[in-house]
PDB file of C-alpha atoms in Angstrom:
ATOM      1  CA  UNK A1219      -4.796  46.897 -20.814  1.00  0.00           C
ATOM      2  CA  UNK A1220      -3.790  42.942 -21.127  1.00  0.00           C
ATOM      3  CA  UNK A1221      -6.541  40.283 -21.045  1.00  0.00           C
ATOM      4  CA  UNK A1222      -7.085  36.995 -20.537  1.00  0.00           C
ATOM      5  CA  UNK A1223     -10.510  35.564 -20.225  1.00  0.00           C
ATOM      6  CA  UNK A1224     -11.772  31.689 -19.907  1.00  0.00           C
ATOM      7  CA  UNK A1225     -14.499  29.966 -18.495  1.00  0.00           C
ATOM      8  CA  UNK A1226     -14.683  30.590 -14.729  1.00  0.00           C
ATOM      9  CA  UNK A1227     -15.801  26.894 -14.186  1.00  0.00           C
ATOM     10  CA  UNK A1228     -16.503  24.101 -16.808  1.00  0.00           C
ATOM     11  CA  UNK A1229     -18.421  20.279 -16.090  1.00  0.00           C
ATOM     12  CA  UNK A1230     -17.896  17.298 -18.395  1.00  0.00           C
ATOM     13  CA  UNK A1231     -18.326  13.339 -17.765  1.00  0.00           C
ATOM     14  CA  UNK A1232     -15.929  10.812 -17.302  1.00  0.00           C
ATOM     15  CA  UNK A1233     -14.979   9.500 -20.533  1.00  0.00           C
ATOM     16  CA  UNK A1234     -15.824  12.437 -22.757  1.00  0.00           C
ATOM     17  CA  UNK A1235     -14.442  14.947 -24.280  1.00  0.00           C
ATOM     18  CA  UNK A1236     -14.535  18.633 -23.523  1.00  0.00           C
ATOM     19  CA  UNK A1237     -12.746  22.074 -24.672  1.00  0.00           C
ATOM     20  CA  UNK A1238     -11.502  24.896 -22.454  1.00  0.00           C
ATOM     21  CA  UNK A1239     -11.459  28.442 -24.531  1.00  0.00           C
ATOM     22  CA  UNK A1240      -9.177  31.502 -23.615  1.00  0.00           C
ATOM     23  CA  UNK A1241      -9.249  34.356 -25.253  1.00  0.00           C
ATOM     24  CA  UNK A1242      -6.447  37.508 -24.847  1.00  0.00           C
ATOM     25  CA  UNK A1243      -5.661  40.865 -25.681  1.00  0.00           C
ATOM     26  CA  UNK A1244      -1.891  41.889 -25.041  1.00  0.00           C
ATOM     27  CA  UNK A1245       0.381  43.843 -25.770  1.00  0.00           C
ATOM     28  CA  UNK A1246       2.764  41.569 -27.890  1.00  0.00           C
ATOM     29  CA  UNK A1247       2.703  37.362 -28.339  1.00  0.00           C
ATOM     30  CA  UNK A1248       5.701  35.677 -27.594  1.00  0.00           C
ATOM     31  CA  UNK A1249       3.546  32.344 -27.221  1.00  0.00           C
ATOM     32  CA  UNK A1250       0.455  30.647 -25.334  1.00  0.00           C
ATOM     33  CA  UNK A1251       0.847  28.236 -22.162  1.00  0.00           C
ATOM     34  CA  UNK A1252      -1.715  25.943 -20.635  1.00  0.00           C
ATOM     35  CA  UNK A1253      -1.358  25.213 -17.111  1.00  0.00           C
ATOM     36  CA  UNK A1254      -2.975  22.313 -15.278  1.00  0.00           C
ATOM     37  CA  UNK A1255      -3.338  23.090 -11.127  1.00  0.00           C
ATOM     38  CA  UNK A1256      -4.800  21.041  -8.366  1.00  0.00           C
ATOM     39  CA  UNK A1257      -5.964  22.406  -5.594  1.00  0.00           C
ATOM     40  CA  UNK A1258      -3.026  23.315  -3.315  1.00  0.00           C
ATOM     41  CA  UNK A1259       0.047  22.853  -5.471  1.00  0.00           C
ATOM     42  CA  UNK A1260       1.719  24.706  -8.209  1.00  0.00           C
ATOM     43  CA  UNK A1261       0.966  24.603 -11.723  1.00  0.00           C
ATOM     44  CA  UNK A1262       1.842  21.900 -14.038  1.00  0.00           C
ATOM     45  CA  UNK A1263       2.828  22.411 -17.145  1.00  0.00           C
ATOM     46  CA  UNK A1264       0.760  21.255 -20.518  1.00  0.00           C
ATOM     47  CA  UNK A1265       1.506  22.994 -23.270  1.00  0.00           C
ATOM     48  CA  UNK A1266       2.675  25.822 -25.240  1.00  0.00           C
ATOM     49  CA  UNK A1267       1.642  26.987 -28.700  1.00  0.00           C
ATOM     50  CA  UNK A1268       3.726  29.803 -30.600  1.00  0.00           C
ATOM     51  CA  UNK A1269       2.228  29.185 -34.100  1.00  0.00           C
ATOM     52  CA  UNK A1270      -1.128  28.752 -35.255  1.00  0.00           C
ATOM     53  CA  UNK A1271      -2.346  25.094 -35.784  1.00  0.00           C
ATOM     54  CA  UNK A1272      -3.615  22.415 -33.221  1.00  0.00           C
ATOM     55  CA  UNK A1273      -0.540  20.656 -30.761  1.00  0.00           C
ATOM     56  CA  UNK A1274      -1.151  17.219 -29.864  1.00  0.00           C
ATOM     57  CA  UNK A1275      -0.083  15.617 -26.906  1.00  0.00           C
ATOM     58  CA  UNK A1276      -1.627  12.435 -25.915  1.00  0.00           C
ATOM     59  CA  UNK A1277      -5.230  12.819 -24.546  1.00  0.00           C
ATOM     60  CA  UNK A1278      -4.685  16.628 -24.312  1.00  0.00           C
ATOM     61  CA  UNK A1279      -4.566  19.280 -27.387  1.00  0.00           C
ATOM     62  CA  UNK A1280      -4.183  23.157 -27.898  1.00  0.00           C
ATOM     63  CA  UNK A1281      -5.197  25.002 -30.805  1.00  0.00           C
ATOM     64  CA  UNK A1282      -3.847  28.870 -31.397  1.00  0.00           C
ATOM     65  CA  UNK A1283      -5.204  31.378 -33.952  1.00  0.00           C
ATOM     66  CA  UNK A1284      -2.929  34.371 -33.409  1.00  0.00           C
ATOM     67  CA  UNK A1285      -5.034  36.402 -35.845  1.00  0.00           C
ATOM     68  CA  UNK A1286      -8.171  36.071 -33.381  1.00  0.00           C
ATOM     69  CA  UNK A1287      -6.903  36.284 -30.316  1.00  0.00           C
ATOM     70  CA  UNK A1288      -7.856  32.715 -29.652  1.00  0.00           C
ATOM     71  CA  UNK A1289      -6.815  29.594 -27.880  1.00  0.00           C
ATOM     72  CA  UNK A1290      -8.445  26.222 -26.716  1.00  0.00           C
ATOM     73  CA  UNK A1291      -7.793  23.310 -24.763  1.00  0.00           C
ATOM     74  CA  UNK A1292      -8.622  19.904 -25.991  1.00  0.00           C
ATOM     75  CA  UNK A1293      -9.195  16.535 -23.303  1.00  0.00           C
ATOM     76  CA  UNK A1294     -10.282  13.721 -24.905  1.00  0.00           C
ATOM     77  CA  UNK A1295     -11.419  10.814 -22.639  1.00  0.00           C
ATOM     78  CA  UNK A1296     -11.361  12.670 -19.551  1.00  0.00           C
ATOM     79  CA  UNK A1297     -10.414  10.773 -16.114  1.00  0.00           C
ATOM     80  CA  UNK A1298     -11.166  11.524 -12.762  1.00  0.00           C
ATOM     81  CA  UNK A1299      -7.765  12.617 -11.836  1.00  0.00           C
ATOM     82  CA  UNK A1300      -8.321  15.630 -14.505  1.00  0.00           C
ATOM     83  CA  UNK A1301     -10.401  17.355 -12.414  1.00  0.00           C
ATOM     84  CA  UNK A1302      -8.250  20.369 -11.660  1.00  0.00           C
ATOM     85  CA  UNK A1303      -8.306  24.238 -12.709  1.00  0.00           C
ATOM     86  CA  UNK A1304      -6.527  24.913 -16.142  1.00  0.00           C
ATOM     87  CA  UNK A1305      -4.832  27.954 -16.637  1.00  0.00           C
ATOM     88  CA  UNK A1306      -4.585  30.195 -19.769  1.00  0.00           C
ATOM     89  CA  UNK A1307      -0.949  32.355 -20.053  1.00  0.00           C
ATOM     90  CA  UNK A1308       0.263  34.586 -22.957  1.00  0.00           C
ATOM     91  CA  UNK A1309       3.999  35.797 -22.711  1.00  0.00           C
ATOM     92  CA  UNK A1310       3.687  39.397 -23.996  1.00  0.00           C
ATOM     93  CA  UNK A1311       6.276  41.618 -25.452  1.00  0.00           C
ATOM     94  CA  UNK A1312       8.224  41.738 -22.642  1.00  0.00           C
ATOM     95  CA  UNK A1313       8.380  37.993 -22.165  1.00  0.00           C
ATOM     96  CA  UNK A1314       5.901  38.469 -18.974  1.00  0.00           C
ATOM     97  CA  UNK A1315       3.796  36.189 -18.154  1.00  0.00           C
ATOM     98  CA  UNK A1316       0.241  36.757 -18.584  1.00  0.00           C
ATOM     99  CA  UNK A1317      -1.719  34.846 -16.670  1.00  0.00           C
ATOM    100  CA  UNK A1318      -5.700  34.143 -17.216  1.00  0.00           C
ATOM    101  CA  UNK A1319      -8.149  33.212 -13.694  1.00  0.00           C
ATOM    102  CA  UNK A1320      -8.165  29.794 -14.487  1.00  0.00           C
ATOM    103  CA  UNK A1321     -11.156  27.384 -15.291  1.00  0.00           C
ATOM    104  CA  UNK A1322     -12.237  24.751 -12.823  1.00  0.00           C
ATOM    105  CA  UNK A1323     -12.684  21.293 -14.552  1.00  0.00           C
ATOM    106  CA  UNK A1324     -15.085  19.303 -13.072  1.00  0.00           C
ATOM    107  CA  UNK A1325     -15.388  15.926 -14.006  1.00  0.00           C
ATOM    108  CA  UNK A1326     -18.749  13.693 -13.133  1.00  0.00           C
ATOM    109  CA  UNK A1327     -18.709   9.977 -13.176  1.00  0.00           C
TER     110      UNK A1327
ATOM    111  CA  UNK B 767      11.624  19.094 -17.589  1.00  0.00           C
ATOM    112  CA  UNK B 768      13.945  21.195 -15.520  1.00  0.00           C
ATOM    113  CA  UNK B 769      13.680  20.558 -11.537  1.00  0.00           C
ATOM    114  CA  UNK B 770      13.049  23.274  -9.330  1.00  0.00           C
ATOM    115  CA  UNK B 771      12.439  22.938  -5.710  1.00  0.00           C
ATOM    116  CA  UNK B 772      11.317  25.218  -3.193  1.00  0.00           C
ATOM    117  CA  UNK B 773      11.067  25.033   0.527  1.00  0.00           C
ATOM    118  CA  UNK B 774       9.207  25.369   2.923  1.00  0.00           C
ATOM    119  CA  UNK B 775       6.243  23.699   1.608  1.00  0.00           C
ATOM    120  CA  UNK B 776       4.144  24.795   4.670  1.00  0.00           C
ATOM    121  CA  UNK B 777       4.520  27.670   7.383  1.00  0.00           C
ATOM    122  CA  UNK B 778       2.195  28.689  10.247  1.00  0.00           C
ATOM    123  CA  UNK B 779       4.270  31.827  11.687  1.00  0.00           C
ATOM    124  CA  UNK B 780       3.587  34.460  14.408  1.00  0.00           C
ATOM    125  CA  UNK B 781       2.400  38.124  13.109  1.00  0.00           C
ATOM    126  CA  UNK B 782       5.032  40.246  13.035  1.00  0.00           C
ATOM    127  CA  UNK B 783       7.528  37.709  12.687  1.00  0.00           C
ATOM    128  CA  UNK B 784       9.544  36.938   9.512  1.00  0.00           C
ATOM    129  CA  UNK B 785       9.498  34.018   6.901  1.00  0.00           C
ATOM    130  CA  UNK B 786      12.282  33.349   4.494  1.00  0.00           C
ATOM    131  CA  UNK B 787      11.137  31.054   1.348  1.00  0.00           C
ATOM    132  CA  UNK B 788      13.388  29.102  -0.445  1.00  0.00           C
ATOM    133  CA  UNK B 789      13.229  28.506  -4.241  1.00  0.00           C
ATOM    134  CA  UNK B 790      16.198  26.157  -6.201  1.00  0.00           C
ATOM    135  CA  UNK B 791      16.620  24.832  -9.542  1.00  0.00           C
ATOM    136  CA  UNK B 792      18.270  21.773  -9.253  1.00  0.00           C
ATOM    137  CA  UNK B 793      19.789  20.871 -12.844  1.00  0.00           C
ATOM    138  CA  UNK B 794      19.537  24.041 -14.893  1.00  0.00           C
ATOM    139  CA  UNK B 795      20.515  27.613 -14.360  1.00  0.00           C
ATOM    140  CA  UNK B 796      18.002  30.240 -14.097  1.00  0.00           C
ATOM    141  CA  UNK B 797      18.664  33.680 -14.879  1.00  0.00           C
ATOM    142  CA  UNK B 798      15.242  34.772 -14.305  1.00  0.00           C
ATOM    143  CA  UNK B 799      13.123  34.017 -11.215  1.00  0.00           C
ATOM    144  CA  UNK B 800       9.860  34.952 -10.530  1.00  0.00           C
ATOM    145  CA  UNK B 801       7.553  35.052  -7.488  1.00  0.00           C
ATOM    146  CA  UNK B 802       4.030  34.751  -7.612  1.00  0.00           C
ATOM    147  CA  UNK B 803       1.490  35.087  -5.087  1.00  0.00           C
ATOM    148  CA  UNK B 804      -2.282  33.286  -5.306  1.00  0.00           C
ATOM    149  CA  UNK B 805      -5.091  33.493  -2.887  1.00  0.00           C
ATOM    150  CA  UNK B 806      -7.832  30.875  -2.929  1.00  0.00           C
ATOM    151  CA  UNK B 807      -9.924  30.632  -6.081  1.00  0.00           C
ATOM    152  CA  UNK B 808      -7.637  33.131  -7.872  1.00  0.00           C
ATOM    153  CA  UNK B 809      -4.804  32.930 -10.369  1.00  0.00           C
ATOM    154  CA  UNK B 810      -1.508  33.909 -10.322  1.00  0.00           C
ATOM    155  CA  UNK B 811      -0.496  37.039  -9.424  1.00  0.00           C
ATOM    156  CA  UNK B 812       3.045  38.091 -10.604  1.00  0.00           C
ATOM    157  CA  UNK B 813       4.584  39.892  -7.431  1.00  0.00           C
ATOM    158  CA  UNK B 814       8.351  40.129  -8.269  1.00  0.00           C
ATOM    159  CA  UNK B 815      10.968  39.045 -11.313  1.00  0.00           C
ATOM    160  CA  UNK B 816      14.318  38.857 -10.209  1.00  0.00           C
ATOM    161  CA  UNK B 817      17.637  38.264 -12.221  1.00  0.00           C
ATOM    162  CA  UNK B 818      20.265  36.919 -10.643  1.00  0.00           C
ATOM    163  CA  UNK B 819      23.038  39.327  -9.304  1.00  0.00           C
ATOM    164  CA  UNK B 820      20.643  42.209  -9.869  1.00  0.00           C
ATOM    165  CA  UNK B 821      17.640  44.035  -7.752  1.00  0.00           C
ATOM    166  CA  UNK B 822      14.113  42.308  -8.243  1.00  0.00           C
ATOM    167  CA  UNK B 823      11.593  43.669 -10.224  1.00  0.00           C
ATOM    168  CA  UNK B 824       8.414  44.265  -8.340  1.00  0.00           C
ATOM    169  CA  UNK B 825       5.144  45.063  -9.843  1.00  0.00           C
ATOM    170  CA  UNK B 826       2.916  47.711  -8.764  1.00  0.00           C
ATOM    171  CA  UNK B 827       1.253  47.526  -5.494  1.00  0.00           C
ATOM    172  CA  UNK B 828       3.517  45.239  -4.057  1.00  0.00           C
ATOM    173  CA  UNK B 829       5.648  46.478  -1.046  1.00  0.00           C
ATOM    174  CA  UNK B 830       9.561  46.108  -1.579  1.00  0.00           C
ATOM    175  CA  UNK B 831      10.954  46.748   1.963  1.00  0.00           C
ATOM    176  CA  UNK B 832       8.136  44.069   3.468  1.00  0.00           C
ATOM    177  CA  UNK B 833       8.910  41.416   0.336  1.00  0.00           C
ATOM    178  CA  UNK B 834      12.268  41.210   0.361  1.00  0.00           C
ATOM    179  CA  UNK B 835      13.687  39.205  -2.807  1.00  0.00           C
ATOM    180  CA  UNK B 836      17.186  37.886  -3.115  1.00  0.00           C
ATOM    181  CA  UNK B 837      18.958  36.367  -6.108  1.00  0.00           C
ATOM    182  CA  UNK B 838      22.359  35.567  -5.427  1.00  0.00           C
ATOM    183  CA  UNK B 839      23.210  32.898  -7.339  1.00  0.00           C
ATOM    184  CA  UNK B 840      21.639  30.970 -10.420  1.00  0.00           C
ATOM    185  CA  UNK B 841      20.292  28.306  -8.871  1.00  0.00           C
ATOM    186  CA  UNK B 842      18.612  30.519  -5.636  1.00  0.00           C
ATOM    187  CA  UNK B 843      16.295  32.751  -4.805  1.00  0.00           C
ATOM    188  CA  UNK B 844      14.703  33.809  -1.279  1.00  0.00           C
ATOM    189  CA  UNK B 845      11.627  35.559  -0.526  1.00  0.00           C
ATOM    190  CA  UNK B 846      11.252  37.333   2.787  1.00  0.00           C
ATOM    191  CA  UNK B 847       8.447  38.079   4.428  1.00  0.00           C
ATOM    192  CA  UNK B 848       9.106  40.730   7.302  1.00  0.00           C
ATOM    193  CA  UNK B 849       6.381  41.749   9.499  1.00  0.00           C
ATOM    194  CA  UNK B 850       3.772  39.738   8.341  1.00  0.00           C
ATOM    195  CA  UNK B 851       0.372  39.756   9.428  1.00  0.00           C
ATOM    196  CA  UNK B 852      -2.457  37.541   8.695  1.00  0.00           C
ATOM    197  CA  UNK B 853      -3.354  39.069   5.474  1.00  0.00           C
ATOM    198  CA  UNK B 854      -0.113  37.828   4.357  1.00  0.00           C
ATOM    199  CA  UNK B 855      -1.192  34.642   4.394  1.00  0.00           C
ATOM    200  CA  UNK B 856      -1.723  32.861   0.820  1.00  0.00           C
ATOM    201  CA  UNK B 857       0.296  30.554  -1.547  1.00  0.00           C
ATOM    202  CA  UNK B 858       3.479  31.842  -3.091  1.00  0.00           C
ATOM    203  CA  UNK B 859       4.631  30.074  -6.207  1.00  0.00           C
ATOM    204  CA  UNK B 860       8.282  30.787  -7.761  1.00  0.00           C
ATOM    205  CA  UNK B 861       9.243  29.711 -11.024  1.00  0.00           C
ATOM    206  CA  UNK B 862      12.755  29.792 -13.137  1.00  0.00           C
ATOM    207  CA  UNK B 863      13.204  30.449 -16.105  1.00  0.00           C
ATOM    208  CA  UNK B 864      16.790  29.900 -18.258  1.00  0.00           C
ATOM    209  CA  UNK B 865      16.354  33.022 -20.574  1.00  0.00           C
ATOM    210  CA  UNK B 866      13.468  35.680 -21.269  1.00  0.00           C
ATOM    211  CA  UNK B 867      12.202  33.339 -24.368  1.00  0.00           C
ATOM    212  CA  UNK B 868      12.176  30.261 -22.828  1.00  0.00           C
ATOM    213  CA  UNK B 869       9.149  28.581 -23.901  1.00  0.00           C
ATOM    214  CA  UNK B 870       8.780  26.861 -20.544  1.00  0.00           C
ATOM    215  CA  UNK B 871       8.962  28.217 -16.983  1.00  0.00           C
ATOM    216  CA  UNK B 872       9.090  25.795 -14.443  1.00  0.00           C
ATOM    217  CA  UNK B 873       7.338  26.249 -10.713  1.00  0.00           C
ATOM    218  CA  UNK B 874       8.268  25.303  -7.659  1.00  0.00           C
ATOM    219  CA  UNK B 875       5.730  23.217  -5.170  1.00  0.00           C
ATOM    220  CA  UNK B 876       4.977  26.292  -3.772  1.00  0.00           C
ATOM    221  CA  UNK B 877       4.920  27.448  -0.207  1.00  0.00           C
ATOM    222  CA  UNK B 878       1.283  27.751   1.867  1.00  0.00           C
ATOM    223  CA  UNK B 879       2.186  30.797   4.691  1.00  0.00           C
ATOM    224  CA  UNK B 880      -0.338  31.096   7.547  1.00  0.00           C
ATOM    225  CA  UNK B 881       0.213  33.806   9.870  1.00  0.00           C
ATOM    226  CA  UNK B 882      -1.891  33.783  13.378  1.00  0.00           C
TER     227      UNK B 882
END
Protein backbone atom coordinates (compact mmCIF):
# COMPACT_ATOMS: atom_id res chain seq x y z
CA UNK A 1 0.00 0.00 0.00
CA UNK A 2 1.06 3.95 -0.21
CA UNK A 3 2.58 5.66 2.86
CA UNK A 4 3.20 8.68 4.22
CA UNK A 5 4.39 9.08 7.73
CA UNK A 6 5.57 12.40 9.79
CA UNK A 7 5.62 13.49 13.14
CA UNK A 8 2.08 13.54 14.60
CA UNK A 9 2.96 16.78 16.58
CA UNK A 10 6.33 18.72 16.80
CA UNK A 11 7.34 21.88 19.60
CA UNK A 12 10.09 24.40 18.88
CA UNK A 13 10.74 28.11 20.32
CA UNK A 14 10.27 31.27 18.85
CA UNK A 15 13.26 32.18 17.05
CA UNK A 16 14.74 28.77 16.37
CA UNK A 17 15.00 26.54 14.03
CA UNK A 18 13.32 23.19 13.63
CA UNK A 19 12.85 20.27 10.87
CA UNK A 20 9.67 18.39 10.00
CA UNK A 21 10.56 14.69 8.45
CA UNK A 22 8.17 12.66 6.09
CA UNK A 23 8.89 9.65 4.95
CA UNK A 24 6.77 7.59 1.92
CA UNK A 25 6.36 4.51 0.20
CA UNK A 26 4.31 4.77 -3.17
CA UNK A 27 3.71 3.47 -5.91
CA UNK A 28 5.52 5.90 -8.38
CA UNK A 29 7.11 9.75 -7.63
CA UNK A 30 5.95 12.35 -9.70
CA UNK A 31 7.21 14.91 -6.93
CA UNK A 32 6.94 15.95 -3.07
CA UNK A 33 4.60 18.91 -1.74
CA UNK A 34 4.65 20.60 1.63
CA UNK A 35 1.54 22.04 2.78
CA UNK A 36 1.18 24.62 5.53
CA UNK A 37 -2.69 24.55 7.26
CA UNK A 38 -4.17 26.56 10.04
CA UNK A 39 -6.70 25.45 11.85
CA UNK A 40 -9.95 25.87 9.86
CA UNK A 41 -8.83 26.80 6.37
CA UNK A 42 -7.38 25.05 3.45
CA UNK A 43 -3.92 24.28 2.83
CA UNK A 44 -1.35 26.65 1.73
CA UNK A 45 1.02 25.88 -0.43
CA UNK A 46 5.06 25.74 0.41
CA UNK A 47 6.84 23.82 -1.66
CA UNK A 48 7.48 21.15 -4.04
CA UNK A 49 10.63 19.12 -4.65
CA UNK A 50 10.92 16.73 -7.83
CA UNK A 51 14.74 16.23 -7.67
CA UNK A 52 16.97 15.44 -4.98
CA UNK A 53 18.84 18.43 -3.32
CA UNK A 54 17.65 21.04 -0.66
CA UNK A 55 14.93 24.04 -2.14
CA UNK A 56 15.26 27.25 -0.54
CA UNK A 57 12.68 29.61 -0.06
CA UNK A 58 13.14 32.33 2.36
CA UNK A 59 12.93 31.17 6.05
CA UNK A 60 11.49 27.80 4.86
CA UNK A 61 13.52 24.78 3.04
CA UNK A 62 12.79 21.16 1.70
CA UNK A 63 15.24 18.60 1.14
CA UNK A 64 14.29 15.25 -1.10
CA UNK A 65 16.34 12.03 -1.35
CA UNK A 66 14.31 9.98 -3.82
CA UNK A 67 16.62 7.02 -3.26
CA UNK A 68 15.46 6.86 0.57
CA UNK A 69 12.22 7.60 0.53
CA UNK A 70 12.90 10.79 2.38
CA UNK A 71 11.83 14.35 2.75
CA UNK A 72 12.21 17.25 5.36
CA UNK A 73 11.04 20.54 6.11
CA UNK A 74 13.35 23.27 7.10
CA UNK A 75 12.02 26.76 9.33
CA UNK A 76 14.59 28.79 10.29
CA UNK A 77 13.69 31.60 12.77
CA UNK A 78 10.36 30.44 13.50
CA UNK A 79 7.46 33.13 14.33
CA UNK A 80 4.45 32.82 16.11
CA UNK A 81 2.24 32.96 13.16
CA UNK A 82 4.00 29.48 12.03
CA UNK A 83 2.28 27.64 14.34
CA UNK A 84 0.09 25.57 12.06
CA UNK A 85 -0.01 21.73 10.91
CA UNK A 86 2.37 20.99 7.87
CA UNK A 87 1.44 18.54 5.53
CA UNK A 88 3.59 15.93 3.66
CA UNK A 89 2.11 14.91 -0.18
CA UNK A 90 3.75 12.64 -2.82
CA UNK A 91 2.02 12.64 -6.36
CA UNK A 92 2.29 8.93 -7.30
CA UNK A 93 2.18 7.33 -10.65
CA UNK A 94 -1.01 8.31 -11.38
CA UNK A 95 -0.46 11.95 -10.56
CA UNK A 96 -2.71 11.37 -7.22
CA UNK A 97 -2.17 13.05 -4.54
CA UNK A 98 -0.81 11.40 -1.61
CA UNK A 99 -1.41 12.97 1.28
CA UNK A 100 0.53 12.37 4.81
CA UNK A 101 -1.64 13.18 8.54
CA UNK A 102 0.03 16.23 8.97
CA UNK A 103 2.37 17.47 11.86
CA UNK A 104 1.19 20.08 14.31
CA UNK A 105 3.86 22.88 14.78
CA UNK A 106 3.82 24.32 17.92
CA UNK A 107 5.69 27.23 18.54
CA UNK A 108 6.57 28.51 22.37
CA UNK A 109 7.62 32.00 23.09
CA UNK B 1 -0.43 31.48 -7.86
CA UNK B 2 -3.62 30.57 -9.61
CA UNK B 3 -6.97 31.82 -7.74
CA UNK B 4 -9.53 29.49 -6.91
CA UNK B 5 -12.53 30.30 -4.93
CA UNK B 6 -15.09 28.29 -3.44
CA UNK B 7 -18.34 29.08 -1.78
CA UNK B 8 -20.03 28.66 0.73
CA UNK B 9 -17.44 29.12 3.26
CA UNK B 10 -19.86 28.04 6.08
CA UNK B 11 -23.24 25.95 6.17
CA UNK B 12 -25.39 24.84 9.13
CA UNK B 13 -28.21 22.77 7.15
CA UNK B 14 -31.20 20.60 8.24
CA UNK B 15 -30.65 16.57 8.07
CA UNK B 16 -32.00 15.34 5.22
CA UNK B 17 -31.77 18.38 3.36
CA UNK B 18 -29.31 19.11 0.51
CA UNK B 19 -26.12 21.36 0.17
CA UNK B 20 -24.62 22.36 -3.11
CA UNK B 21 -20.77 23.60 -2.78
CA UNK B 22 -19.31 25.76 -5.08
CA UNK B 23 -15.65 25.57 -6.24
CA UNK B 24 -14.16 28.28 -9.17
CA UNK B 25 -10.89 29.03 -10.53
CA UNK B 26 -10.83 32.44 -11.28
CA UNK B 27 -7.80 33.07 -13.82
CA UNK B 28 -6.73 29.64 -15.02
CA UNK B 29 -8.51 26.67 -16.44
CA UNK B 30 -8.68 23.52 -14.62
CA UNK B 31 -9.13 20.34 -16.22
CA UNK B 32 -8.87 18.43 -13.14
CA UNK B 33 -10.80 19.08 -9.91
CA UNK B 34 -10.66 17.38 -6.90
CA UNK B 35 -12.72 17.17 -3.69
CA UNK B 36 -11.42 16.40 -0.49
CA UNK B 37 -13.00 15.81 2.68
CA UNK B 38 -11.12 16.36 6.38
CA UNK B 39 -12.49 15.79 9.78
CA UNK B 40 -10.87 17.44 12.78
CA UNK B 41 -7.28 16.48 13.54
CA UNK B 42 -7.06 14.47 10.28
CA UNK B 43 -5.63 15.03 6.83
CA UNK B 44 -6.98 15.08 3.66
CA UNK B 45 -8.98 12.60 2.44
CA UNK B 46 -9.31 12.43 -1.42
CA UNK B 47 -13.17 11.77 -1.99
CA UNK B 48 -13.66 12.50 -5.76
CA UNK B 49 -11.42 13.72 -9.04
CA UNK B 50 -13.43 15.08 -11.61
CA UNK B 51 -12.48 16.23 -15.24
CA UNK B 52 -14.37 18.55 -16.75
CA UNK B 53 -17.12 17.35 -19.25
CA UNK B 54 -16.65 13.84 -17.89
CA UNK B 55 -18.13 11.64 -14.76
CA UNK B 56 -16.10 12.14 -11.40
CA UNK B 57 -13.89 9.76 -10.15
CA UNK B 58 -14.76 8.62 -6.70
CA UNK B 59 -12.59 6.64 -4.47
CA UNK B 60 -13.60 3.70 -2.60
CA UNK B 61 -15.99 3.99 0.16
CA UNK B 62 -17.38 7.06 -0.87
CA UNK B 63 -21.12 7.08 -1.92
CA UNK B 64 -21.77 8.47 -5.57
CA UNK B 65 -25.60 8.93 -5.63
CA UNK B 66 -25.34 10.90 -1.97
CA UNK B 67 -22.01 13.04 -3.29
CA UNK B 68 -23.03 14.21 -6.27
CA UNK B 69 -20.05 15.93 -8.33
CA UNK B 70 -20.51 18.13 -11.34
CA UNK B 71 -17.93 19.52 -13.75
CA UNK B 72 -19.39 21.39 -16.40
CA UNK B 73 -17.19 23.79 -17.33
CA UNK B 74 -13.36 24.58 -16.67
CA UNK B 75 -13.61 26.97 -14.32
CA UNK B 76 -16.63 25.00 -12.04
CA UNK B 77 -17.27 22.38 -10.10
CA UNK B 78 -20.27 21.57 -7.56
CA UNK B 79 -20.47 19.17 -4.86
CA UNK B 80 -23.85 18.00 -3.64
CA UNK B 81 -24.66 16.79 -0.65
CA UNK B 82 -28.21 15.02 -0.71
CA UNK B 83 -29.63 13.67 2.36
CA UNK B 84 -27.20 14.58 4.70
CA UNK B 85 -27.12 13.77 8.18
CA UNK B 86 -24.96 14.89 10.92
CA UNK B 87 -22.17 12.60 10.20
CA UNK B 88 -21.83 14.51 7.11
CA UNK B 89 -20.65 17.19 8.76
CA UNK B 90 -16.74 18.05 8.26
CA UNK B 91 -14.59 20.37 6.03
CA UNK B 92 -14.55 19.81 2.31
CA UNK B 93 -11.59 21.23 0.46
CA UNK B 94 -11.53 21.34 -3.57
CA UNK B 95 -8.57 22.03 -5.44
CA UNK B 96 -7.78 22.59 -9.42
CA UNK B 97 -5.40 21.56 -11.08
CA UNK B 98 -4.42 22.72 -15.01
CA UNK B 99 -3.05 19.24 -16.14
CA UNK B 100 -2.24 15.77 -14.34
CA UNK B 101 1.62 17.03 -13.88
CA UNK B 102 1.08 20.20 -12.64
CA UNK B 103 3.47 20.69 -9.96
CA UNK B 104 1.01 22.82 -8.01
CA UNK B 105 -2.66 22.25 -7.12
CA UNK B 106 -4.33 25.03 -5.77
CA UNK B 107 -7.30 24.78 -2.88
CA UNK B 108 -10.10 26.50 -2.38
CA UNK B 109 -10.99 28.18 1.28
CA UNK B 110 -12.87 25.33 1.85
CA UNK B 111 -16.41 24.88 3.00
CA UNK B 112 -17.23 23.92 7.00
CA UNK B 113 -20.92 21.84 6.62
CA UNK B 114 -22.80 21.35 9.91
CA UNK B 115 -25.83 19.39 9.72
CA UNK B 116 -28.35 19.45 12.94
Amino acid sequence: GQNIDQPTEMTATEGAIVQINCTYQTSGFNGLFWYQQHAGEAPTFLSYNVLDGLEEKGRFSSFLSRSKGYSYLLLKELQMKDSASYLCAVKDSNYQLIWGAGTKLIIKP
Amino acid sequence: GAVVSQHPSRVICKSGTSVKIECRSLDFQATTMFWYRQFPKQSLMLMATSNEGSKATYEQGVEKDKFLINHASLTLSTLTVTSAHPEDSSFYICSASTSRGSSEAFFGQGTRLTVV
